[in-house]
Short mmCIF file of C-alpha atoms in Angstrom, two decimals:
data_model
loop_
_atom_site.label_atom_id
_atom_site.label_comp_id
_atom_site.label_asym_id
_atom_site.label_seq_id
_atom_site.Cartn_x
_atom_site.Cartn_y
_atom_site.Cartn_z
CA MET A 271 -17.81 -28.94 -11.21
CA LYS A 272 -19.13 -26.88 -8.28
CA ALA A 273 -18.01 -29.23 -5.58
CA PRO A 274 -14.20 -28.97 -6.39
CA VAL A 275 -14.52 -25.16 -6.29
CA GLU A 276 -16.22 -25.23 -2.94
CA SER A 277 -13.55 -27.61 -1.65
CA SER A 278 -10.87 -25.29 -2.86
CA LYS A 279 -12.50 -22.38 -0.96
CA VAL A 280 -12.61 -24.45 2.31
CA ILE A 281 -8.95 -25.41 1.94
CA LEU A 282 -7.85 -21.85 1.27
CA THR A 283 -9.83 -20.59 4.22
CA ILE A 284 -8.06 -23.00 6.56
CA LEU A 285 -4.65 -22.07 5.12
CA LEU A 286 -5.31 -18.33 5.42
CA SER A 287 -6.45 -18.74 9.03
CA VAL A 288 -3.36 -20.53 10.41
CA LEU A 289 -0.65 -19.34 7.97
CA ALA A 290 0.49 -16.42 10.16
CA VAL A 291 1.23 -18.73 13.09
CA ILE A 292 2.65 -21.84 11.46
CA ALA A 293 4.64 -20.21 8.72
CA PRO A 294 6.00 -16.86 9.92
CA ILE A 295 8.78 -16.71 7.35
CA THR A 296 6.31 -17.01 4.46
CA VAL A 297 3.92 -14.54 5.95
CA GLY A 298 6.76 -12.06 6.62
CA ALA A 299 6.91 -11.49 2.88
CA GLN A 300 3.28 -10.39 2.98
CA THR A 301 3.67 -7.75 5.74
CA ASP A 302 3.18 -4.98 3.15
CA ALA A 303 -0.20 -4.91 1.44
CA GLN A 304 -0.38 -5.33 -2.28
CA PHE A 305 -1.91 -2.24 -4.01
CA SER A 306 -2.43 -2.28 -7.81
CA GLN A 307 -2.59 1.49 -7.72
CA TYR A 308 0.89 1.81 -6.15
CA TYR A 309 1.67 4.81 -8.39
CA ALA A 310 -1.03 6.88 -6.56
CA VAL A 311 0.37 6.15 -3.14
CA LYS A 312 4.15 6.27 -3.64
CA SER A 313 4.77 7.18 0.01
CA TYR A 314 3.27 3.94 1.17
CA TYR A 315 6.27 2.18 -0.36
CA ASN A 316 8.84 4.94 -0.05
CA PRO A 317 9.03 7.44 2.76
CA ALA A 318 11.17 9.77 0.58
CA ALA A 319 8.15 10.36 -1.63
CA ALA A 320 6.33 12.15 1.24
CA GLY A 321 5.93 15.89 0.60
CA CYS A 322 7.05 15.80 -3.04
CA SER A 323 4.58 18.58 -3.84
CA SER A 324 3.56 21.86 -2.21
CA MET A 325 0.12 20.42 -1.51
CA LEU A 326 -1.36 18.72 1.53
CA ASN A 327 -2.42 15.31 0.12
CA VAL A 328 -4.81 12.96 1.88
CA ASN A 329 -5.47 9.47 0.47
CA LEU A 330 -7.94 6.79 1.64
CA GLY A 331 -8.04 3.44 0.08
CA SER A 332 -9.42 -0.12 0.44
CA ARG A 333 -8.57 -3.42 -1.21
CA LEU A 334 -10.65 -6.63 -1.23
CA GLN A 335 -8.42 -9.43 -2.40
CA TRP A 336 -9.69 -12.62 -3.96
CA THR A 337 -13.44 -11.93 -3.42
CA GLY A 338 -15.50 -15.03 -3.23
CA ILE A 339 -13.00 -16.90 -0.99
CA PRO A 340 -13.95 -16.70 2.71
CA ASP A 341 -11.63 -14.72 4.94
CA ALA A 342 -9.51 -13.58 2.03
CA PRO A 343 -7.30 -10.52 2.63
CA LYS A 344 -8.91 -7.13 3.16
CA THR A 345 -6.89 -3.94 3.52
CA PHE A 346 -7.65 -0.43 4.56
CA ALA A 347 -5.03 2.38 4.36
CA ALA A 348 -4.89 6.13 5.04
CA LEU A 349 -2.07 8.31 3.98
CA ALA A 350 -1.28 12.06 4.36
CA ASP A 351 1.74 14.08 3.36
CA MET A 352 2.89 17.64 3.01
CA SER A 353 6.02 19.73 2.67
CA LEU A 354 7.32 22.32 5.20
CA PRO A 355 9.94 25.10 4.63
CA LEU A 356 13.32 24.82 6.36
CA LEU A 357 15.51 27.83 5.58
CA ASP A 358 15.92 27.56 1.83
CA ARG A 359 15.10 23.86 1.74
CA ARG A 360 11.83 21.93 2.16
CA LEU A 361 11.11 19.04 4.44
CA GLY A 362 8.57 16.36 3.52
CA THR A 363 6.37 14.98 6.24
CA GLY A 364 3.98 12.09 6.07
CA LEU A 365 1.65 9.72 7.98
CA VAL A 366 0.79 6.09 7.04
CA VAL A 367 -1.83 3.94 8.66
CA ARG A 368 -2.65 0.50 7.33
CA GLN A 369 -4.85 -2.28 8.68
CA GLU A 370 -5.17 -5.67 7.15
CA SER A 371 -7.06 -8.85 7.91
CA LEU A 372 -6.23 -12.32 6.48
CA GLY A 373 -8.28 -15.15 7.91
CA LEU A 374 -7.79 -15.03 11.73
CA TYR A 375 -4.73 -12.84 11.31
CA ARG A 376 -4.72 -9.06 11.76
CA GLY A 377 -1.91 -6.67 10.99
CA PHE A 378 -1.67 -2.99 11.79
CA ILE A 379 0.98 -0.41 10.96
CA ALA A 380 1.10 3.29 11.94
CA ALA A 381 4.15 5.33 11.01
CA LEU A 382 5.45 8.89 10.59
CA GLN A 383 7.68 9.90 7.69
CA LEU A 384 10.27 12.65 7.25
CA SER A 385 12.20 13.51 4.01
CA TYR A 386 14.81 16.00 3.19
CA ARG A 387 14.62 17.49 -0.29
CA ILE A 388 17.07 19.29 -2.52
CA LYS A 389 16.64 20.61 -6.05
CA LEU A 390 18.57 18.66 -8.69
CA TRP A 391 18.50 18.35 -12.48
CA GLY A 392 15.30 20.29 -12.85
CA GLY A 393 13.55 18.27 -10.20
CA GLU A 394 13.91 17.24 -6.55
CA LEU A 395 15.96 14.58 -4.92
CA SER A 396 14.88 13.46 -1.46
CA VAL A 397 16.05 11.02 1.28
CA GLY A 398 13.43 9.82 3.69
CA LEU A 399 13.02 7.86 6.90
CA GLN A 400 9.98 6.23 8.40
CA GLY A 401 9.44 5.13 11.99
CA GLY A 402 6.40 3.63 13.61
CA MET A 403 4.74 0.64 15.19
CA LEU A 404 3.97 -2.81 13.75
CA GLU A 405 1.31 -4.76 15.60
CA GLU A 406 0.24 -8.32 14.87
CA THR A 407 -2.78 -10.24 16.18
CA PHE A 408 -4.05 -13.78 15.81
CA LYS A 409 -7.65 -14.53 16.70
CA GLY A 410 -6.97 -17.88 18.36
CA SER A 411 -10.43 -17.91 20.12
CA GLU A 412 -12.02 -18.33 16.73
CA VAL A 413 -9.92 -21.36 15.63
CA VAL A 414 -12.04 -24.40 14.81
CA LEU A 415 -10.12 -27.64 14.12
CA PRO A 416 -12.50 -30.58 13.75
CA ASP A 417 -11.31 -33.88 15.13
CA ASP A 418 -13.81 -36.16 13.53
CA ASP A 419 -11.87 -36.84 10.33
CA ASP A 420 -8.40 -37.94 9.19
CA LEU A 421 -7.35 -34.52 7.88
CA HIS A 422 -7.31 -32.48 11.11
CA GLU A 423 -5.94 -32.86 14.68
CA GLY A 424 -8.27 -31.20 17.10
CA GLY A 425 -5.66 -30.86 19.85
CA ASP A 426 -2.94 -29.27 17.73
CA GLU A 427 -0.73 -27.39 20.23
CA ALA A 428 0.91 -25.47 17.33
CA VAL A 429 -2.20 -23.29 16.98
CA PRO A 430 -3.11 -20.85 19.77
CA ARG A 431 -6.66 -21.14 21.18
CA THR A 432 -6.88 -17.58 22.59
CA ASP A 433 -6.39 -14.16 21.06
CA ILE A 434 -2.71 -13.25 21.05
CA SER A 435 -1.00 -10.11 19.94
CA GLY A 436 2.28 -8.22 20.13
CA SER A 437 3.98 -5.10 18.67
CA SER A 438 7.45 -3.87 17.71
CA VAL A 439 9.21 -0.77 16.39
CA ASP A 440 9.30 -0.69 12.62
CA ILE A 441 11.74 1.40 10.50
CA GLY A 442 11.90 2.14 6.76
CA ALA A 443 14.09 4.28 4.50
CA GLY A 444 14.26 5.40 0.89
CA VAL A 445 15.56 7.66 -1.80
CA PHE A 446 13.20 9.32 -4.34
CA TYR A 447 13.60 11.66 -7.33
CA SER A 448 10.75 13.50 -9.02
CA SER A 449 10.45 15.96 -11.92
CA PRO A 450 7.53 17.21 -14.02
CA ARG A 451 7.92 14.31 -16.45
CA PHE A 452 9.58 11.49 -14.49
CA TRP A 453 9.78 9.96 -11.02
CA THR A 454 11.72 7.02 -9.57
CA GLY A 455 12.79 5.72 -6.19
CA VAL A 456 14.33 2.83 -4.25
CA SER A 457 13.41 1.96 -0.68
CA VAL A 458 13.60 -0.71 1.96
CA ALA A 459 10.82 -1.51 4.41
CA HIS A 460 11.35 -3.12 7.84
CA VAL A 461 15.07 -2.17 7.93
CA ASN A 462 15.34 -3.54 11.44
CA SER A 463 13.48 -6.78 10.60
CA PRO A 464 11.07 -6.26 13.49
CA SER A 465 10.22 -9.33 15.47
CA VAL A 466 6.78 -9.48 17.23
CA THR A 467 6.41 -11.97 20.06
CA MET A 468 2.93 -13.14 20.88
CA THR A 469 2.38 -14.98 24.19
CA GLU A 470 -0.41 -17.29 25.27
CA GLY A 471 -0.78 -18.10 28.95
CA GLY A 472 2.67 -16.77 29.76
CA ASP A 473 4.36 -20.02 28.73
CA ARG A 474 3.81 -20.43 25.06
CA GLU A 475 5.16 -18.02 22.54
CA TRP A 476 4.82 -17.39 18.81
CA GLU A 477 7.17 -15.17 16.96
CA TYR A 478 6.41 -13.12 13.83
CA GLU A 479 9.20 -11.48 11.87
CA ALA A 480 8.76 -8.86 9.16
CA GLY A 481 11.69 -9.38 6.79
CA ARG A 482 13.32 -6.60 4.92
CA THR A 483 11.64 -5.87 1.63
CA PHE A 484 13.19 -3.77 -1.16
CA TYR A 485 11.25 -1.73 -3.65
CA PHE A 486 12.03 -0.05 -6.93
CA MET A 487 9.46 2.28 -8.44
CA ALA A 488 9.49 4.43 -11.59
CA GLY A 489 6.97 6.23 -13.76
CA GLY A 490 6.49 9.05 -16.19
CA ASN A 491 4.03 11.59 -17.64
CA ILE A 492 4.25 11.83 -21.44
CA PRO A 493 2.09 14.39 -23.21
CA VAL A 494 0.81 13.32 -26.61
CA LYS A 495 1.59 16.21 -28.93
CA ASN A 496 -1.39 18.25 -30.25
CA THR A 497 -3.84 16.33 -28.08
CA LEU A 498 -5.31 16.51 -24.59
CA PHE A 499 -3.90 13.09 -23.77
CA GLU A 500 -1.09 12.02 -21.49
CA ILE A 501 0.48 8.57 -21.29
CA GLN A 502 1.55 7.54 -17.76
CA PRO A 503 3.63 4.33 -17.66
CA SER A 504 4.91 3.00 -14.34
CA VAL A 505 6.62 -0.02 -12.79
CA LEU A 506 7.03 -1.62 -9.34
CA VAL A 507 9.48 -4.33 -8.40
CA LYS A 508 9.75 -5.73 -4.90
CA SER A 509 12.04 -8.39 -3.44
CA ASP A 510 13.21 -9.88 -0.21
CA PHE A 511 15.87 -11.72 -2.19
CA THR A 512 13.99 -15.02 -1.64
CA PHE A 513 10.87 -13.99 -3.51
CA THR A 514 10.84 -11.27 -6.28
CA THR A 515 7.96 -10.01 -8.26
CA GLY A 516 6.99 -6.96 -10.28
CA GLU A 517 4.27 -5.26 -12.22
CA VAL A 518 3.93 -2.79 -15.05
CA THR A 519 1.05 -0.33 -15.57
CA ALA A 520 0.10 1.89 -18.54
CA ARG A 521 -2.49 4.61 -18.08
CA ALA A 522 -3.87 7.19 -20.46
CA ARG A 523 -5.26 10.49 -18.99
CA TYR A 524 -7.63 12.78 -20.98
CA ASN A 525 -7.75 16.49 -20.28
CA LYS A 526 -6.56 15.96 -16.71
CA PHE A 527 -9.99 14.47 -15.97
CA VAL A 528 -10.56 10.87 -16.93
CA THR A 529 -7.95 8.12 -16.67
CA VAL A 530 -8.06 4.54 -17.95
CA GLY A 531 -5.41 1.95 -17.80
CA VAL A 532 -4.19 -1.63 -17.67
CA GLY A 533 -1.49 -3.40 -15.72
CA TYR A 534 0.10 -6.85 -15.30
CA ARG A 535 1.54 -8.37 -12.20
CA TYR A 536 4.04 -11.15 -12.95
CA ARG A 537 2.31 -14.56 -12.76
CA ASP A 538 -0.46 -13.13 -10.67
CA ALA A 539 -3.05 -10.85 -12.26
CA VAL A 540 -4.12 -8.45 -15.03
CA THR A 541 -5.45 -5.14 -13.69
CA PHE A 542 -8.02 -2.81 -15.28
CA ILE A 543 -8.13 0.81 -14.04
CA ILE A 544 -10.60 3.70 -14.37
CA GLY A 545 -10.55 7.04 -12.49
CA ALA A 546 -11.59 10.63 -12.56
CA GLU A 547 -10.27 13.93 -11.20
CA TYR A 548 -12.18 17.11 -10.52
CA ARG A 549 -10.34 20.17 -9.19
CA ASN A 550 -8.36 18.81 -6.21
CA PHE A 551 -10.32 15.61 -5.75
CA TYR A 552 -9.77 12.21 -7.36
CA LEU A 553 -11.58 8.84 -7.28
CA THR A 554 -10.15 5.73 -8.98
CA TYR A 555 -11.08 2.00 -9.11
CA SER A 556 -9.16 -1.04 -10.21
CA TYR A 557 -10.13 -4.66 -10.75
CA ASP A 558 -7.63 -7.58 -10.74
CA TYR A 559 -8.37 -10.69 -12.72
CA ALA A 560 -6.15 -13.47 -11.44
CA THR A 561 -4.02 -15.34 -13.99
CA SER A 562 -3.00 -18.06 -11.52
CA ALA A 563 -4.93 -21.11 -10.40
CA ILE A 564 -6.68 -19.12 -7.67
CA ALA A 565 -8.96 -17.66 -10.38
CA LYS A 566 -10.97 -20.97 -10.15
CA ALA A 567 -12.02 -20.06 -6.58
CA SER A 568 -11.93 -16.23 -6.69
CA ASP A 569 -14.09 -13.57 -8.34
CA GLY A 570 -11.10 -11.24 -8.58
CA SER A 571 -9.74 -8.37 -6.44
CA HIS A 572 -11.26 -4.92 -6.08
CA GLU A 573 -9.42 -1.74 -5.10
CA ILE A 574 -10.65 1.81 -4.65
CA TRP A 575 -8.81 5.03 -3.75
CA ALA A 576 -10.03 8.52 -3.06
CA GLY A 577 -7.97 11.57 -2.37
CA TYR A 578 -7.96 15.31 -1.88
CA SER A 579 -5.24 17.87 -2.21
CA VAL A 580 -5.13 21.48 -0.88
CA ARG A 581 -2.35 24.01 -1.57
CA LEU A 582 -0.45 25.24 1.40
CA ASP A 583 1.77 28.34 1.51
CA PHE A 584 3.96 28.81 4.56
CA ASP A 585 5.92 31.70 3.13
CA ARG A 586 5.99 34.86 5.27
CA LYS A 587 4.98 37.00 2.35
CA ASN A 588 1.86 35.13 1.32
CA LYS A 589 0.53 36.53 -1.83
CA TYR A 590 -2.86 34.97 -0.99
CA LYS A 591 -3.71 37.43 1.83
CA HIS A 592 -6.74 36.76 3.92
CA LYS A 593 -9.04 39.42 5.50
CA SER A 594 -11.49 39.05 8.31
CA ILE A 595 -15.12 39.42 7.02
CA ARG A 596 -15.71 41.61 10.03
CA ILE A 597 -13.52 44.45 8.70
CA MET A 598 -14.19 44.10 4.96
#
């Protein structure tokens, strides 16, 4: 039974390598990386979630999708956010950087975020905007199309043979509400449906369009009475009105230290989660077991996030006064 599995891997590799060029509409739905730990990086999906605490938060993460399949998606992301005072209000600011590879395709996003926050119903309501750059690259110089069989055409002009790339302005927006026990938000990525044109030799062009994607997120933090446990359910739904999917996650945290959980992504995967927190540092890992046919060729998906938070106080009357060690 090994031969069919190897054949499936070869076919998937070929599809992943040329998908970004020959099927831009399909790939457009994949512009945003899939993170099973979406609840830990809310600002990646919603710019209004940036600066929702008084801390400076830094998050670094990596996802290896469908390990065991050559050239399967690999994603690295870095996020940072903090809040700044503005008169009697607070502004949230954020930074998002994401790099992803999928076969011979490379995608890169770098964006700044700004949110305006007001106190409401015991929590905070914020409206946020995101602006940045979307860059797309196809490694055409690495394309290999054999012409010695009946399944491939070695001279296919639909596939570029040199490295091509392009970039475009990318805009996002969202609304987010957070309180000590509940958070939720709606957002839209790629509001302007950025179109990236990649040119080869000055006469042949390929166009990549990142279609608008809508997100709904919600979650809670429910203490279990007379215990040190907290239950943390969450949900993420995303849609471009052509393709819609969603996932639910349930986590249990003990003594604000150890977290375990399980999630389910509709018709895609079951997720297992484990993490730990110590002071202002956290580290968490998740494993996705595919429930679709791709499980026959894949060993699953791995995702890891690490983060650190530090409290900032920009008030003029800072109760945490600092003295120079030279005059103490």
